[in-house]
PDB file of C-alpha atoms in Angstrom:
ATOM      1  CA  UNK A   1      -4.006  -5.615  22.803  1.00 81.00           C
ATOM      2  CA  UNK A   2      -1.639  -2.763  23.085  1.00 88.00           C
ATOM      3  CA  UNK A   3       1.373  -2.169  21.334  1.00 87.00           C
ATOM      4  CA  UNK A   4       4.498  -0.624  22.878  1.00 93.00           C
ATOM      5  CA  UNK A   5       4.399   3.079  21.404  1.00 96.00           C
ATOM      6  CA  UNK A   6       8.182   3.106  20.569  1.00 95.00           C
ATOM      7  CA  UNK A   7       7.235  -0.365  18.270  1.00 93.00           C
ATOM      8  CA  UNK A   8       4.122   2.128  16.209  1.00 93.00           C
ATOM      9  CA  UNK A   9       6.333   5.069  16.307  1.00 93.00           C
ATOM     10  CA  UNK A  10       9.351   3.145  14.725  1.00 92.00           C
ATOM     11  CA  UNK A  11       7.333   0.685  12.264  1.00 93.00           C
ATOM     12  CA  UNK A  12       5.254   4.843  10.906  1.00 93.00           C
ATOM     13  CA  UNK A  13       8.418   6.601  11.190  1.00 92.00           C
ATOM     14  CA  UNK A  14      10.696   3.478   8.808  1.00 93.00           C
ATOM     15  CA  UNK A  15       8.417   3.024   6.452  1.00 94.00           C
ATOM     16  CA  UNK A  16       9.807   3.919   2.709  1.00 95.00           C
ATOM     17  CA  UNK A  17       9.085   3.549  -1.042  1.00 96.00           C
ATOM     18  CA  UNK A  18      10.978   0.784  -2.087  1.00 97.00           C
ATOM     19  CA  UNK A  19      11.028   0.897  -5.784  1.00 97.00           C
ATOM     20  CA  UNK A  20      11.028  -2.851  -7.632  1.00 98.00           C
ATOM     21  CA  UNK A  21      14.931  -1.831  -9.293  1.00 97.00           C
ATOM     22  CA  UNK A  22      16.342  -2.657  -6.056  1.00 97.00           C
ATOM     23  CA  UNK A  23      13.904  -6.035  -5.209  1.00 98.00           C
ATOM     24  CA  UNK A  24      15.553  -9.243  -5.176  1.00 98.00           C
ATOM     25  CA  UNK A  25      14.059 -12.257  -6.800  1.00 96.00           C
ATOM     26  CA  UNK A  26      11.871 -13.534  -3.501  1.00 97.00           C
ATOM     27  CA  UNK A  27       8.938 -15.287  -3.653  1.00 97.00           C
ATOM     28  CA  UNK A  28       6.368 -13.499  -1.789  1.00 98.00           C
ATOM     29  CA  UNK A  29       3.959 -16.223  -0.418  1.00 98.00           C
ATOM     30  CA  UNK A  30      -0.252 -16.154  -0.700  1.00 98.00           C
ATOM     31  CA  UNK A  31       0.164 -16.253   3.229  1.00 98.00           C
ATOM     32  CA  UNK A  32       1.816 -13.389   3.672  1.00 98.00           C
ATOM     33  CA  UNK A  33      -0.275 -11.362   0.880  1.00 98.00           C
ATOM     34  CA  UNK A  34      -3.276 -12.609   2.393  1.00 98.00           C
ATOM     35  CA  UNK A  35      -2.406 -11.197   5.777  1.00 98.00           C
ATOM     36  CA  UNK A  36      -0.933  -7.835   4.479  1.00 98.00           C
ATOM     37  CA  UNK A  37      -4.668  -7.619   2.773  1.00 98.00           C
ATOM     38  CA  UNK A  38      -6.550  -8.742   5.813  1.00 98.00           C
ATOM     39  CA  UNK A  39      -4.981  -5.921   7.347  1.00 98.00           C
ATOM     40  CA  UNK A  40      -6.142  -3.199   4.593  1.00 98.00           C
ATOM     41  CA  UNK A  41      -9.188  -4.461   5.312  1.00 98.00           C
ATOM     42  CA  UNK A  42      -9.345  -3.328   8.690  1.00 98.00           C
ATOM     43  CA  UNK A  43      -9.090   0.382   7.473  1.00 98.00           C
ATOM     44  CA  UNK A  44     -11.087   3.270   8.670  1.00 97.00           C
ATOM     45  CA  UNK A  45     -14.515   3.774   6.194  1.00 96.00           C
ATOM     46  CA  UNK A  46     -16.900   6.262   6.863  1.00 93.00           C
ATOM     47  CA  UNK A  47     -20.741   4.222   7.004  1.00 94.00           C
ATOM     48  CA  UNK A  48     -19.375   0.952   6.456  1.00 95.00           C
ATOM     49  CA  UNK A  49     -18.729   1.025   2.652  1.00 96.00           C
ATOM     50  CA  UNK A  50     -15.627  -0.530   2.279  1.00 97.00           C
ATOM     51  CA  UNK A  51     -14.402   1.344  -0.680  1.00 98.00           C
ATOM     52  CA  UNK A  52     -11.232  -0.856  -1.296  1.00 98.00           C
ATOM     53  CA  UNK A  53     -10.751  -3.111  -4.661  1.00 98.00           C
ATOM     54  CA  UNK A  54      -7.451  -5.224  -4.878  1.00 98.00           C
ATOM     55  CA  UNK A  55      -6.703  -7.008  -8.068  1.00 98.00           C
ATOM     56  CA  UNK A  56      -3.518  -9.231  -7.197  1.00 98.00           C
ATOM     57  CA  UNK A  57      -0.798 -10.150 -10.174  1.00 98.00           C
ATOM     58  CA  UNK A  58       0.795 -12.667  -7.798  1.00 98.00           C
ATOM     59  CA  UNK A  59       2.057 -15.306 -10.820  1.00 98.00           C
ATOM     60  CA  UNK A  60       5.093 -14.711 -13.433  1.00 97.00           C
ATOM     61  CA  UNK A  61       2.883 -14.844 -16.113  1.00 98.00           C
ATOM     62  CA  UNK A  62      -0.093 -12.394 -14.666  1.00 98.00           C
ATOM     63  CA  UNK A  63       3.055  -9.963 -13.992  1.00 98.00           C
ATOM     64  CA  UNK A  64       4.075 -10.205 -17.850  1.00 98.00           C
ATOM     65  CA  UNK A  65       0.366  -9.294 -19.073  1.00 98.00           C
ATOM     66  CA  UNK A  66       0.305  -6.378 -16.886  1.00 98.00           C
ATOM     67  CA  UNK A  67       3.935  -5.166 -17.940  1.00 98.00           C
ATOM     68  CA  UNK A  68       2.956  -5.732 -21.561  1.00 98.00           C
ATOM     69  CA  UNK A  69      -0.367  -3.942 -20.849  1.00 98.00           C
ATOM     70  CA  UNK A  70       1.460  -1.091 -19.552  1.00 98.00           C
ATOM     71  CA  UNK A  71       4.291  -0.460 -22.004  1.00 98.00           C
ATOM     72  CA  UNK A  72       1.975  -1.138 -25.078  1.00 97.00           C
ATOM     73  CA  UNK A  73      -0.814   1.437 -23.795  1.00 97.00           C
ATOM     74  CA  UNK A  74       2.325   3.986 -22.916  1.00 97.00           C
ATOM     75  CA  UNK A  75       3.430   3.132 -26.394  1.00 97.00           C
ATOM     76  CA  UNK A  76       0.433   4.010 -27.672  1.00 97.00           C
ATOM     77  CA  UNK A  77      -1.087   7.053 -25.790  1.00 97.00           C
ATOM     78  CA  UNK A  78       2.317   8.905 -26.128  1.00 96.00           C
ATOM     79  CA  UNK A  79       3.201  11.237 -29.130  1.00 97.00           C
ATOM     80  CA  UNK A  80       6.397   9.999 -31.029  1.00 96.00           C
ATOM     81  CA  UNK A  81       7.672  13.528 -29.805  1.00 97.00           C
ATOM     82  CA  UNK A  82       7.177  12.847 -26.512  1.00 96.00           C
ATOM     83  CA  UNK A  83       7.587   8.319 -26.350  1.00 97.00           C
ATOM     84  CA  UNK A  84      11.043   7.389 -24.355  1.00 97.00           C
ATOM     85  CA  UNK A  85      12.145   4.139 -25.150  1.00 97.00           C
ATOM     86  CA  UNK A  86      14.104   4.797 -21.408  1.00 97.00           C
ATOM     87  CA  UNK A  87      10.636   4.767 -19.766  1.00 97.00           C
ATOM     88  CA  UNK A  88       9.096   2.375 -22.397  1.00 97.00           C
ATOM     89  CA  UNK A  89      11.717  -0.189 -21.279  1.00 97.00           C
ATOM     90  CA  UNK A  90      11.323   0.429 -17.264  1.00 97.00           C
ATOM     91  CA  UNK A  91       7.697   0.540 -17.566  1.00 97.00           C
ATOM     92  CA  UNK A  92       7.948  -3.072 -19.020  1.00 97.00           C
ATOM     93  CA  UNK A  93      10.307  -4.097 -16.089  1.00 97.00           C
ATOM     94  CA  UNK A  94       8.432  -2.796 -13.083  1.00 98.00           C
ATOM     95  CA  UNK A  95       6.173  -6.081 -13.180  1.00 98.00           C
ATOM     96  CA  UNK A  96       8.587  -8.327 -13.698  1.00 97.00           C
ATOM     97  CA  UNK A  97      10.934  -6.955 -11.187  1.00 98.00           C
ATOM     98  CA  UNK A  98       8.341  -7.376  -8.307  1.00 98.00           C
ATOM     99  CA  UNK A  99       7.413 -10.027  -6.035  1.00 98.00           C
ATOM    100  CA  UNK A 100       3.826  -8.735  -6.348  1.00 98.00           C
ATOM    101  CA  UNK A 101       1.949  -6.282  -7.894  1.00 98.00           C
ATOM    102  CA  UNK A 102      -1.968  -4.886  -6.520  1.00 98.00           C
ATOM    103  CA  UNK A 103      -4.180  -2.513  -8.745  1.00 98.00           C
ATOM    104  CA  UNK A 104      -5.382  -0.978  -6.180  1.00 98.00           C
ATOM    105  CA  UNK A 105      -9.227  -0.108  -6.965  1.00 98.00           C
ATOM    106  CA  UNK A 106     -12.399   1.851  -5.358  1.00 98.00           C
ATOM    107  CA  UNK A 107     -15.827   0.583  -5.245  1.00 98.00           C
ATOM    108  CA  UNK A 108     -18.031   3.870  -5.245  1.00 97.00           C
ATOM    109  CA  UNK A 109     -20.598   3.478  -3.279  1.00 95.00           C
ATOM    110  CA  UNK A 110     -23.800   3.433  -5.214  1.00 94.00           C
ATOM    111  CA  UNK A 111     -25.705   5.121  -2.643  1.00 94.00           C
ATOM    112  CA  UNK A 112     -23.744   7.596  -2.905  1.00 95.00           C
ATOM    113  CA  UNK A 113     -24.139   8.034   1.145  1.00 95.00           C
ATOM    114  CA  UNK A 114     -20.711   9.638   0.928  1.00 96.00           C
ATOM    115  CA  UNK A 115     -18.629  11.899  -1.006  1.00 97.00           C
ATOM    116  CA  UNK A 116     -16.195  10.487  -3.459  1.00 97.00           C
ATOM    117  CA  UNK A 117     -13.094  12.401  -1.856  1.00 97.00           C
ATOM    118  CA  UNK A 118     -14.094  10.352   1.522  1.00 97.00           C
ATOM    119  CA  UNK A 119     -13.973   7.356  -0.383  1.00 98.00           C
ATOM    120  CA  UNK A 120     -10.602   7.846  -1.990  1.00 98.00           C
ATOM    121  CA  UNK A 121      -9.755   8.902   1.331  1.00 98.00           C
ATOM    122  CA  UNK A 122     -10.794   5.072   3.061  1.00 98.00           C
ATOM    123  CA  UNK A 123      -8.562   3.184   0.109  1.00 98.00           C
ATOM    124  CA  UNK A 124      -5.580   5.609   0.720  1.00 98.00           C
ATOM    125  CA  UNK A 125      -5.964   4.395   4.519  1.00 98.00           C
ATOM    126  CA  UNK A 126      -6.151   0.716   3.222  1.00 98.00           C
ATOM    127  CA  UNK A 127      -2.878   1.172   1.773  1.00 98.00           C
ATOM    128  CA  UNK A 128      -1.500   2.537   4.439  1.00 98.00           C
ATOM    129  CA  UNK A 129      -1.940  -0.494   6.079  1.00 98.00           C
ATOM    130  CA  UNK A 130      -0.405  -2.743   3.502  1.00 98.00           C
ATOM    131  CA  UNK A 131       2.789   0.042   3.342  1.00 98.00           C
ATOM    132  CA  UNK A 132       2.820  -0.620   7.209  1.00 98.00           C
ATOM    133  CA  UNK A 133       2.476  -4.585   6.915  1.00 98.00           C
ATOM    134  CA  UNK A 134       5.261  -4.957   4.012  1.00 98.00           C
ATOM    135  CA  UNK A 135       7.517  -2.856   5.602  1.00 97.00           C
ATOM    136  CA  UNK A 136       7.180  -5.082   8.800  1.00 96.00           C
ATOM    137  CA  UNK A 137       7.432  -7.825   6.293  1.00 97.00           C
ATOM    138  CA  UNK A 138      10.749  -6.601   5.280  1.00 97.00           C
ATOM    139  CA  UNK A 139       9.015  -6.414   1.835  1.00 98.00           C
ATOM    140  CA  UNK A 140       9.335  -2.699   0.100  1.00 98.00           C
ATOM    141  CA  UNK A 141       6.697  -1.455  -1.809  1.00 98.00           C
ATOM    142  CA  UNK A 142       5.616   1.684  -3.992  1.00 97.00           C
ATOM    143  CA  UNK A 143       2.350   3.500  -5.157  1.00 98.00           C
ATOM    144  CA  UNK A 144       2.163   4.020  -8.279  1.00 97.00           C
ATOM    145  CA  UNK A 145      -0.577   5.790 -10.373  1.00 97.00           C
ATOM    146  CA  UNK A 146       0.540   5.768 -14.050  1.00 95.00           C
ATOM    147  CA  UNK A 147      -2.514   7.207 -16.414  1.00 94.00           C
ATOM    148  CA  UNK A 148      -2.469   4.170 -18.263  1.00 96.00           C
ATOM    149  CA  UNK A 149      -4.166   2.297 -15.756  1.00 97.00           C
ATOM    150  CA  UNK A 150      -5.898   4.612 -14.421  1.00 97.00           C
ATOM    151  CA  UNK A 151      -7.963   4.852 -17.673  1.00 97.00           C
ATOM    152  CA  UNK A 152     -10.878   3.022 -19.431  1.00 97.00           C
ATOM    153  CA  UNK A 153      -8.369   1.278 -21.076  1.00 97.00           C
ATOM    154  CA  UNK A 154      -6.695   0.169 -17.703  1.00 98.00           C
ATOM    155  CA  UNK A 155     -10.385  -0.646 -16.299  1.00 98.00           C
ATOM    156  CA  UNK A 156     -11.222  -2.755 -19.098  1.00 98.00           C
ATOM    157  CA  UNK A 157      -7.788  -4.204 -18.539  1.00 98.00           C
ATOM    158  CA  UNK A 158      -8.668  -4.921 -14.770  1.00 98.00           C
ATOM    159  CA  UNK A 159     -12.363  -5.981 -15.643  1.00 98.00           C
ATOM    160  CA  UNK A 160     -13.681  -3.447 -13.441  1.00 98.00           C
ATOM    161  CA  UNK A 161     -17.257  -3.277 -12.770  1.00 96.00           C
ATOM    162  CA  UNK A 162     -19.487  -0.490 -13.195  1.00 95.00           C
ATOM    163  CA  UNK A 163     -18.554   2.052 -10.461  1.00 96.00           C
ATOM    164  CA  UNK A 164     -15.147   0.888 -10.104  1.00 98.00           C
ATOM    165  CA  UNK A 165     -12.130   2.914 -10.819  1.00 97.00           C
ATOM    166  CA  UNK A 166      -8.321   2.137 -10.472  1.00 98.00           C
ATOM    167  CA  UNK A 167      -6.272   4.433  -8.276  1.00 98.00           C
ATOM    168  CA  UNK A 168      -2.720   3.015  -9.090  1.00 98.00           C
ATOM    169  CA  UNK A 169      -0.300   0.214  -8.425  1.00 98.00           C
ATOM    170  CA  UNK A 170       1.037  -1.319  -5.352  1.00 98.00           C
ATOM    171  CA  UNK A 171       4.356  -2.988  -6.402  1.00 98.00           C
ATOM    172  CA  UNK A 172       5.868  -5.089  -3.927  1.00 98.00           C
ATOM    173  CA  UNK A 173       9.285  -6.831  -3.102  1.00 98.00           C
ATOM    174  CA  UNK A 174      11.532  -8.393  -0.701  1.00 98.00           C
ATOM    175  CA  UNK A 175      14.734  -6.000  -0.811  1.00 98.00           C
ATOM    176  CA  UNK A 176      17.690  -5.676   0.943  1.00 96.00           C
ATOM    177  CA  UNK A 177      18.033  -1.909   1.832  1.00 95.00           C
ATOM    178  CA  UNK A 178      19.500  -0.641   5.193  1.00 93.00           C
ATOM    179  CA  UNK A 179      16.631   1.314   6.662  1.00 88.00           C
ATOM    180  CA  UNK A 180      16.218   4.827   6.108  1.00 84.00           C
ATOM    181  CA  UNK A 181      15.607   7.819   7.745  1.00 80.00           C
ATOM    182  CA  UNK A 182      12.510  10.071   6.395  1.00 83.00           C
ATOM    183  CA  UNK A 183      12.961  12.899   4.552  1.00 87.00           C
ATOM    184  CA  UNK A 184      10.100  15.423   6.127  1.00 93.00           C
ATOM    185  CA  UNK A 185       9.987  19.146   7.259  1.00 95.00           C
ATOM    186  CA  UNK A 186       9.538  19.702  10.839  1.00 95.00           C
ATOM    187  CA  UNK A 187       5.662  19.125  11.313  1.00 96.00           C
ATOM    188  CA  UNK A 188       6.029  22.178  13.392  1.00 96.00           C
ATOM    189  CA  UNK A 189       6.344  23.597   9.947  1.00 96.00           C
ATOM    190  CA  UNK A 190       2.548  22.387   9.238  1.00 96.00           C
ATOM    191  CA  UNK A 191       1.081  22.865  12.438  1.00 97.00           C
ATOM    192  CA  UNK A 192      -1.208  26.116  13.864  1.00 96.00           C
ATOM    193  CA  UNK A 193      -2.703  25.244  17.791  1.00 96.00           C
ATOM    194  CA  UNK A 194      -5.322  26.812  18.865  1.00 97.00           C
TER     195      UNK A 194
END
């Protein structure tokens, strides 16, 4: 099937972090998940190894373990010098605030057939695709990588299995922004032909 360009173009060139302050309090349905990760799923992977990992904190209560998780390992990894009770407090929000939040995880290949950066590399396409799907969704969403999850802490957390490693959070919520323009240098700027 082929898409009208202009409908690819505009769905790539809309897409924005939405940050969970500015969700409202939608319910985003199993369906919809479900589809949004069907559709990482169909990411680019070099030799088939289908890197991705999603751990899903769909329910209220799953959302208030994580957010306690995640202020109480800030809380305790951070010198009294340096703790914020600011950031302490958001941190502890952030769950709670979204519709939906996704560790999203990588499943090394044991093989090691390829290298680890091409790996990371297939699970950053994967969420592309669920960026792409929420924002067609009219959800918003955000990547998030905070060191406390991405930690053995955080995989114990998870229950990660041996050669799995956490790459961040995906929060996710319905919002009611006006779309907005991106914010990128010319890719001119970036570009050499040859």
């Amino acid at each position: 099937m082929k898409l009208p360009v202009e409908q690819v173009n505009a769905l790539i060139r809309k897409r924005r972090s939405i940050f969970p302050k500015t969700y409202i309090d939608k319910k985003i349905t199993r369906e919809v998940l479900t589809q949004i990760l069907e559709n990482a799923n169909m990411a680019p992977n070099h030799r088939h190894t289908e890197p991705w990992r999603f751990k899903v904190f769909h329910t209220k209560i799953s959302r208030e373990q994580l957010a306690a998780f995640l202020a109480n390992e800030y809380k305790r990894i951070t010198s009294e010098d340096k703790f914020s009770n600011l950031k302490y407090e958001k941190t502890l929000k952030k769950p709670i605030q979204s519709g939906c939040v996704i560790a999203i995880c990588m499943q090394r290949d044991p093989k090691e057939s390829v290298p680890e950066w091409e790996e990371i590399a297939a699970v950053s396409c994967a969420v592309q695709n669920m960026w792409l799907s929420c924002h067609s969704y009219g959800i918003g969403a955000y990547w998030s990588s905070p060191k406390t999850i991405c930690s053995e802490t955080g995989a114990r957390f998870l229950n990660l299995e041996a050669g799995q490693r956490c790459l961040g959070l995906f929060y996710m919520g319905y919002h009611e922004l006006p779309e907005m323009d991106g914010k990128r240098s010319p890719v001119s700027e970036k570009t050499e032909w040859l």
